[in-house]
Amino acid sequence: MFRRRLLSAVVIGACVMLAATTRAQTTTKKTTERYAVLVAAHDGGPGLPKLRYAARDAQRLQDVLVDVGGFADNDILTLVDGDAAAMRDLLDDLRARVAGSKARGDDVVVVVYYSGHASEGRLHLGTTRFEMRELRQRLDALGADVRLAFVDSCGAGAITREKGATLAAPFVITADQAGGVGATGQVIIASSSADEVSQESDEIQGSFFTHHLTTGLRGDADRDHDGVVTLDEAYAYAYGRTVAATSATRSGAQHPTYAFDLQGAGDVVLSRPGGADVVEFPGELEGRYFVVDLDRQLFVAEVDKQKGGTSQIALPRGQYAIKKRLDSHLLMTRVQARSKGRIVVDDDTMQSVAFADDYAKGSPLGLKQIDDAVRFSFALGAVVTGVADPTGYDDGGLFPTTAGPQLRLRWNNLLRHRIALDLDASVGVARAVRTIDGGPALGITHLDVNVVATQMGASALWLNPILDGAVDVGIGPRVVGVLFTHRFVGDSKPVGLDGQSYVSFNPGVVGVVSWHFASWAHLELDARAHYLPYTVDQLRHLVSLEGMVSVWVDL
Amino acid sequence: MNRVFVAASLPGLSGMRFTTAAVVVVAALTAACGDLSQEDLLFRAGVPGKAALAVAPPGIEDEVAAELDDETAAQALTSSSSSSSQGLDEECGDGQLLCLARNLARGFNGATFFLLDLVDAISALPPTVREPGRRVWGPHYEARTNRSHRFEMVRTAEGFTFCLHAATGDVAISDATNAIGCGDDTGDTVDDEADVGGGRLLLIFSGTFAPSAIAGDAARFGVGSMHLEMGRLARFDRGPVQARAADFVFDNTGGGTIIDIDLRGTRINGEQRDGRYHYDRSTLGDGSLEFEAYDELVQPQPPLFGEQQLERVSIFADWNADRAGRASGVVDGGNARQAYELQECWDGALNTVYTRGIFGGETGDEAQCVDVDADAAE
């Protein structure tokens, strides 16, 4: 489910880098100490929805920092759902640690990360607020050589705007040669611009920005395959993937921004995935691969592999599943990451697994990468409509069972996440016999009639994937306007009458079951029931029942 | 046609009480209207057609057929007279009894066709009231004639009753919907008049009808009766109809047409002259017409000083399937000091082959007269 994150993450600090802060290393023998403060706040106060994945985002970044960023677990300070005072305490603790390291003559790299709500230049920590301006001031005052901050939240760009943040394509940092850790200074990266929302997704179990940032740091962002992911590589990767992933969502595209003030030599290195176990996706592979930590059943990374280039990601020690979704089944393989190994993914050696037998549930396997994207579908189908008359007034001639084609249009996620708007139009025809009971005096008369039922309807569908997204089930309300026309045929016609008509607007419910037999199409069975008021002569309460099958094209 | 009125605009919804808004929304979502009713088809056949009541003695069959096919119904509401009333009487000579019969038929057809056209025009509109077993149309106001019409039909055990009321001026529908009508399904409690809706609705036409069928060629034929308030009709604009009321009893069940007509309140030269008429025509075309007519047939005596009076002519005409026939009549009253017998015979081409005039003068050969009874026996 799509989720808006009002401020989700500031991170200051960044990721990773730590390891060596610069690629073009100086000749200094100094030790580089790396510290991080990771803050996650699900609750942004009254009136704001609770975030679902803030802590998971922070955890994911922490894993990356430890696995490939050169951070020690005990140098990462975390705060989950604390208040502003607790965050200040944490930053005070960080400052003390930095001061200690500097007193020992070490270089210091600091990463600060925030995931949570934010608005009007303030981070929301429960009911308390933390000014972004204060955060910048505290960063400036830390005394660390390199200070990276990541703010993953709505309007996060407010923290970068103050220093001329750029809502633009990724940059390449070229720092002047200097001593110490090479490049020194401050970089702030925000998950969105000042007036944009940052978004969470159930599919990726986290925010778009942090998801792509961490995936990139694990190696997929390593453009030049030199074994390190630099700041510009990570930003370019996270920027491009975040914009692409959010461009089709209801909230619109989310553009990460940055502000930096660096001096020194070369690029800032954020991670060294080449130093860990590496999973390599060779050039001939193509498609979307998901990596799941089997021990924690946690989605780790997603690699959108294009044919041609090689992608690789670093994984810490552990058991993982790599899986790729095909139209009818999965390809899966288990890998054991130890240290400094290389695991090459090969589709041919992966096991074919039915959707129902997926043993790595932690990854998103929906057909769509962005579950909350507004998507358009259309369908052609056949519909059969019958009318039940508990009053017994109609013997079937008045509202006979009709059958005919139906055209349908659907906007998924238009109303809300997983709430689709359906529009449909159909024409049903039937040949029937109207039986007119004139009573004892007039007797029974049978009249042949051609019946056409033309209907246009609109429904809101709440769709839920089951069986790992292979099947959707849904239900929702529908209102339909139906025009019934009867055209009398044959030798015997009523006096002066060629036909009759009846129009009604009927509320009802619809239930659907969809089978996604291909990534671009699905087969759907629908059942509908509507209240049909019959108001001629007197009000009678009828029920129309419909069944239909349709083939959908998902754009 | 039923109508559902949704009286709320969207901007107003915000200020409405929730329950009111809910009612409006539900009403909008369940609005329905139409004419798709089984019983509607019955009512379509609930009034006799013009063909069921047409009087067509030899010589005007084509004229009557043309009027039956004439699409004047839609114009009836906006015209004070239908095409049926346009048929011109013939100038009948001495002893031309068939000519008198045709003129009489034109008179009856003009009145009945006018009313049936009017009813068809009104009932072609959506009913104002649509209830099981009952339909009401109007009152519908016609500005040109400044008249309102209200038509009602009620299903009965035998078939239908119907009644047409009219009023001068614009009578409001809401007031007149149930203030007057055909009564219950016994069909014998037709309201005669009522002051409603700003006007005085008067009964001008009512009847009962048991149709032979409700669809197909036999529809609108059957057995029934009709009552015409001809005096009221004339008062509206139908011209110098002398009878105050007419009662029709008709029967099409044998495939032909049998009509008995009683005229009441007829005044001729200041005298009450009610009459009874009988018309019978089989599916083959043979038939008979028995009627009375009044005409100036006998000169007063002495001719220059006496008062010209109308004589009564009691006529019985019958004809065979080839249209050849004979008519015999008795002239009395008026200036006639004795009863005179008249006779006319005609052949299949409607050429007169024999006449015997009022004073016994003969033309043609009586032997050429057809024996209609014998023809029928064959």
Tab-separated table of C-alpha atoms in Angstrom, chain A residues 234-456:
chain	number	residue	atom	x	y	z
A	234	ALA	CA	24.884	6.636	-5.163
A	235	TYR	CA	23.055	9.899	-5.657
A	236	ALA	CA	22.702	9.386	-9.396
A	237	TYR	CA	21.358	5.903	-8.812
A	238	ALA	CA	18.955	6.875	-6.045
A	239	TYR	CA	17.806	9.941	-7.940
A	240	GLY	CA	17.088	8.128	-11.172
A	241	ARG	CA	15.371	5.156	-9.575
A	242	THR	CA	13.309	7.266	-7.194
A	243	VAL	CA	12.046	9.599	-9.884
A	244	ALA	CA	11.221	6.705	-12.178
A	245	ALA	CA	9.480	4.714	-9.486
A	246	THR	CA	7.368	7.588	-8.243
A	247	SER	CA	6.520	9.183	-11.552
A	248	ALA	CA	3.482	6.969	-11.990
A	249	THR	CA	2.183	7.222	-8.466
A	250	ARG	CA	-0.839	9.186	-7.452
A	251	SER	CA	1.304	11.644	-5.501
A	252	GLY	CA	3.502	12.299	-8.459
A	253	ALA	CA	7.229	12.155	-9.042
A	254	GLN	CA	9.584	12.604	-6.112
A	255	HIS	CA	12.873	14.360	-6.885
A	256	PRO	CA	15.754	13.974	-4.449
A	257	THR	CA	17.844	17.097	-3.901
A	258	TYR	CA	21.236	17.792	-2.498
A	259	ALA	CA	23.402	20.509	-1.055
A	260	PHE	CA	27.064	20.128	-0.547
A	261	ASP	CA	30.072	22.033	0.628
A	262	LEU	CA	33.085	19.879	0.067
A	263	GLN	CA	36.734	20.543	-0.385
A	264	GLY	CA	39.322	17.979	-1.067
A	265	ALA	CA	40.411	15.377	-3.518
A	266	GLY	CA	38.284	13.020	-5.607
A	267	ASP	CA	34.867	11.540	-5.065
A	268	VAL	CA	33.466	10.686	-1.715
A	269	VAL	CA	33.307	6.919	-1.400
A	270	LEU	CA	30.215	5.739	0.372
A	271	SER	CA	30.583	1.991	0.218
A	272	ARG	CA	32.891	-0.735	-0.896
A	273	PRO	CA	30.644	-3.554	-2.010
A	274	GLY	CA	33.588	-5.216	-3.696
A	275	GLY	CA	34.928	-6.022	-0.309
A	276	ALA	CA	32.030	-8.246	0.642
A	277	ASP	CA	30.353	-11.202	-0.940
A	278	VAL	CA	29.172	-9.998	-4.306
A	279	VAL	CA	26.229	-11.259	-6.258
A	280	GLU	CA	26.804	-10.564	-9.884
A	281	PHE	CA	24.149	-10.284	-12.570
A	282	PRO	CA	25.955	-10.821	-15.864
A	283	GLY	CA	25.294	-8.852	-18.978
A	284	GLU	CA	23.040	-11.379	-20.674
A	285	LEU	CA	20.493	-11.254	-17.861
A	286	GLU	CA	17.453	-9.088	-18.167
A	287	GLY	CA	14.556	-8.456	-15.808
A	288	ARG	CA	13.805	-7.586	-12.240
A	289	TYR	CA	15.511	-9.635	-9.541
A	290	PHE	CA	14.699	-9.591	-5.880
A	291	VAL	CA	17.069	-10.500	-3.087
A	292	VAL	CA	15.586	-11.718	0.160
A	293	ASP	CA	17.372	-12.344	3.427
A	294	LEU	CA	16.060	-15.803	4.249
A	295	ASP	CA	17.072	-15.675	7.888
A	296	ARG	CA	15.044	-12.554	8.523
A	297	GLN	CA	12.608	-12.949	5.650
A	298	LEU	CA	13.552	-9.412	4.808
A	299	PHE	CA	13.644	-7.830	1.431
A	300	VAL	CA	17.198	-6.683	0.856
A	301	ALA	CA	17.552	-5.382	-2.642
A	302	GLU	CA	15.980	-5.169	-6.015
A	303	VAL	CA	18.024	-5.192	-9.196
A	304	ASP	CA	16.362	-3.915	-12.322
A	305	LYS	CA	18.699	-5.523	-14.763
A	306	GLN	CA	19.031	-4.223	-18.293
A	307	LYS	CA	20.621	-6.387	-20.900
A	308	GLY	CA	24.205	-5.543	-21.631
A	309	GLY	CA	25.811	-4.215	-18.507
A	310	THR	CA	26.791	-6.127	-15.410
A	311	SER	CA	25.235	-5.359	-12.081
A	312	GLN	CA	26.391	-6.464	-8.712
A	313	ILE	CA	25.391	-6.069	-5.146
A	314	ALA	CA	27.199	-6.868	-1.931
A	315	LEU	CA	25.619	-9.053	0.688
A	316	PRO	CA	26.746	-9.652	4.235
A	317	ARG	CA	27.220	-13.126	5.522
A	318	GLY	CA	23.973	-15.021	5.478
A	319	GLN	CA	21.490	-17.015	3.446
A	320	TYR	CA	19.655	-15.328	0.650
A	321	ALA	CA	17.169	-16.110	-2.033
A	322	ILE	CA	17.338	-14.526	-5.424
A	323	LYS	CA	14.189	-14.733	-7.423
A	324	LYS	CA	12.834	-13.503	-10.661
A	325	ARG	CA	9.205	-13.400	-11.574
A	326	LEU	CA	8.017	-14.732	-14.884
A	327	ASP	CA	4.468	-14.646	-16.143
A	328	SER	CA	3.557	-18.101	-14.979
A	329	HIS	CA	6.055	-18.928	-12.264
A	330	LEU	CA	9.161	-17.884	-10.406
A	331	LEU	CA	12.804	-18.564	-10.928
A	332	MET	CA	14.520	-18.927	-7.556
A	333	THR	CA	17.881	-19.827	-6.173
A	334	ARG	CA	19.430	-19.904	-2.730
A	335	VAL	CA	22.833	-18.349	-2.155
A	336	GLN	CA	25.114	-18.485	0.853
A	337	ALA	CA	27.103	-15.321	1.364
A	338	ARG	CA	30.289	-15.828	3.280
A	339	SER	CA	33.046	-13.331	2.652
A	340	LYS	CA	34.674	-11.848	-0.347
A	341	GLY	CA	33.107	-14.395	-2.617
A	342	ARG	CA	31.432	-13.876	-5.920
A	343	ILE	CA	28.115	-15.393	-6.814
A	344	VAL	CA	27.070	-15.217	-10.413
A	345	VAL	CA	23.374	-15.362	-11.089
A	346	ASP	CA	22.329	-17.570	-13.970
A	347	ASP	CA	18.720	-17.939	-15.020
A	348	ASP	CA	19.396	-21.388	-16.392
A	349	THR	CA	20.468	-22.729	-13.045
A	350	MET	CA	17.596	-21.205	-11.132
A	351	GLN	CA	14.773	-23.400	-10.058
A	352	SER	CA	11.280	-23.015	-11.435
A	353	VAL	CA	8.916	-22.497	-8.538
A	354	ALA	CA	5.184	-22.058	-8.505
A	355	PHE	CA	3.946	-18.828	-7.023
A	356	ALA	CA	2.340	-20.735	-4.202
A	357	ASP	CA	5.641	-22.401	-3.325
A	358	ASP	CA	7.624	-19.209	-2.960
A	359	TYR	CA	9.838	-19.737	0.090
A	360	ALA	CA	11.086	-16.174	0.253
A	361	LYS	CA	8.090	-14.102	1.099
A	362	GLY	CA	9.982	-11.051	2.067
A	363	SER	CA	10.287	-9.658	-1.374
A	364	PRO	CA	7.750	-7.889	-3.440
A	365	LEU	CA	6.533	-10.015	-6.250
A	366	GLY	CA	3.641	-7.982	-7.482
A	367	LEU	CA	3.399	-7.647	-11.150
A	368	LYS	CA	3.957	-3.977	-10.891
A	369	GLN	CA	7.041	-2.484	-9.510
A	370	ILE	CA	5.142	0.367	-8.026
A	371	ASP	CA	2.107	-0.991	-6.377
A	372	ASP	CA	0.522	2.349	-5.793
A	373	ALA	CA	1.011	3.660	-9.288
A	374	VAL	CA	-2.051	4.850	-11.122
A	375	ARG	CA	-2.395	2.347	-13.906
A	376	PHE	CA	-4.840	2.138	-16.719
A	377	SER	CA	-6.373	-1.042	-18.009
A	378	PHE	CA	-9.055	-1.848	-20.493
A	379	ALA	CA	-10.955	-4.982	-21.273
A	380	LEU	CA	-13.349	-6.658	-23.580
A	381	GLY	CA	-15.652	-9.245	-22.191
A	382	ALA	CA	-18.971	-10.955	-22.305
A	383	VAL	CA	-21.715	-10.359	-19.791
A	384	VAL	CA	-24.842	-12.287	-18.949
A	385	THR	CA	-27.551	-10.433	-17.072
A	386	GLY	CA	-30.635	-11.835	-15.440
A	387	VAL	CA	-33.297	-10.337	-13.246
A	388	ALA	CA	-34.770	-12.042	-10.242
A	389	ASP	CA	-38.262	-10.978	-9.345
A	390	PRO	CA	-39.281	-12.094	-5.883
A	391	THR	CA	-42.720	-10.620	-6.483
A	392	GLY	CA	-43.425	-12.975	-9.339
A	393	TYR	CA	-44.649	-10.139	-11.478
A	394	ASP	CA	-42.226	-10.843	-14.266
A	395	ASP	CA	-42.293	-14.305	-15.715
A	396	GLY	CA	-39.097	-13.653	-17.614
A	397	GLY	CA	-40.503	-11.861	-20.586
A	398	LEU	CA	-40.228	-8.419	-19.121
A	399	PHE	CA	-36.630	-8.746	-17.989
A	400	PRO	CA	-35.265	-11.756	-19.812
A	401	THR	CA	-31.726	-12.973	-19.437
A	402	THR	CA	-29.563	-11.088	-21.886
A	403	ALA	CA	-26.067	-11.675	-23.123
A	404	GLY	CA	-23.673	-9.452	-24.984
A	405	PRO	CA	-20.291	-7.770	-25.127
A	406	GLN	CA	-18.909	-5.379	-22.603
A	407	LEU	CA	-16.177	-2.762	-22.752
A	408	ARG	CA	-14.474	-1.797	-19.531
A	409	LEU	CA	-11.935	0.763	-18.446
A	410	ARG	CA	-10.110	0.778	-15.138
A	411	TRP	CA	-7.855	3.185	-13.332
A	412	ASN	CA	-6.036	1.297	-10.618
A	413	ASN	CA	-5.096	3.188	-7.473
A	414	LEU	CA	-6.989	6.209	-8.724
A	415	LEU	CA	-9.169	6.714	-5.686
A	416	ARG	CA	-6.769	5.320	-3.136
A	417	HIS	CA	-4.178	2.677	-3.011
A	418	ARG	CA	-5.753	-0.508	-4.354
A	419	ILE	CA	-9.008	1.317	-4.898
A	420	ALA	CA	-9.739	1.281	-8.599
A	421	LEU	CA	-12.315	3.151	-10.576
A	422	ASP	CA	-14.107	1.057	-13.152
A	423	LEU	CA	-16.221	2.310	-16.004
A	424	ASP	CA	-18.094	-0.098	-18.193
A	425	ALA	CA	-20.567	-0.167	-21.023
A	426	SER	CA	-22.373	-3.159	-22.398
A	427	VAL	CA	-25.192	-4.223	-24.625
A	428	GLY	CA	-27.152	-7.369	-23.945
A	429	VAL	CA	-29.735	-8.826	-26.264
A	430	ALA	CA	-32.354	-11.520	-26.022
A	431	ARG	CA	-35.409	-12.794	-27.801
A	432	ALA	CA	-38.248	-13.254	-25.381
A	433	VAL	CA	-41.935	-13.815	-25.144
A	434	ARG	CA	-44.033	-11.365	-23.216
A	435	THR	CA	-46.877	-13.186	-21.553
A	436	ILE	CA	-49.734	-10.838	-20.863
A	437	ASP	CA	-52.347	-12.110	-18.472
A	438	GLY	CA	-55.571	-10.293	-19.140
A	439	GLY	CA	-57.469	-12.168	-16.507
A	440	PRO	CA	-60.563	-14.299	-17.061
A	441	ALA	CA	-62.042	-11.880	-19.567
A	442	LEU	CA	-59.060	-11.325	-21.778
A	443	GLY	CA	-57.073	-14.505	-21.288
A	444	ILE	CA	-53.394	-15.009	-21.920
A	445	THR	CA	-51.582	-13.353	-24.778
A	446	HIS	CA	-48.063	-14.102	-25.909
A	447	LEU	CA	-46.045	-11.475	-27.713
A	448	ASP	CA	-42.652	-11.996	-29.296
A	449	VAL	CA	-40.201	-9.293	-28.439
A	450	ASN	CA	-36.575	-8.442	-29.089
A	451	VAL	CA	-34.996	-7.108	-25.929
A	452	VAL	CA	-31.914	-4.906	-25.748
A	453	ALA	CA	-30.432	-3.972	-22.386
A	454	THR	CA	-27.912	-1.156	-22.696
A	455	GLN	CA	-26.052	-0.286	-19.560
A	456	MET	CA	-23.303	2.037	-18.414
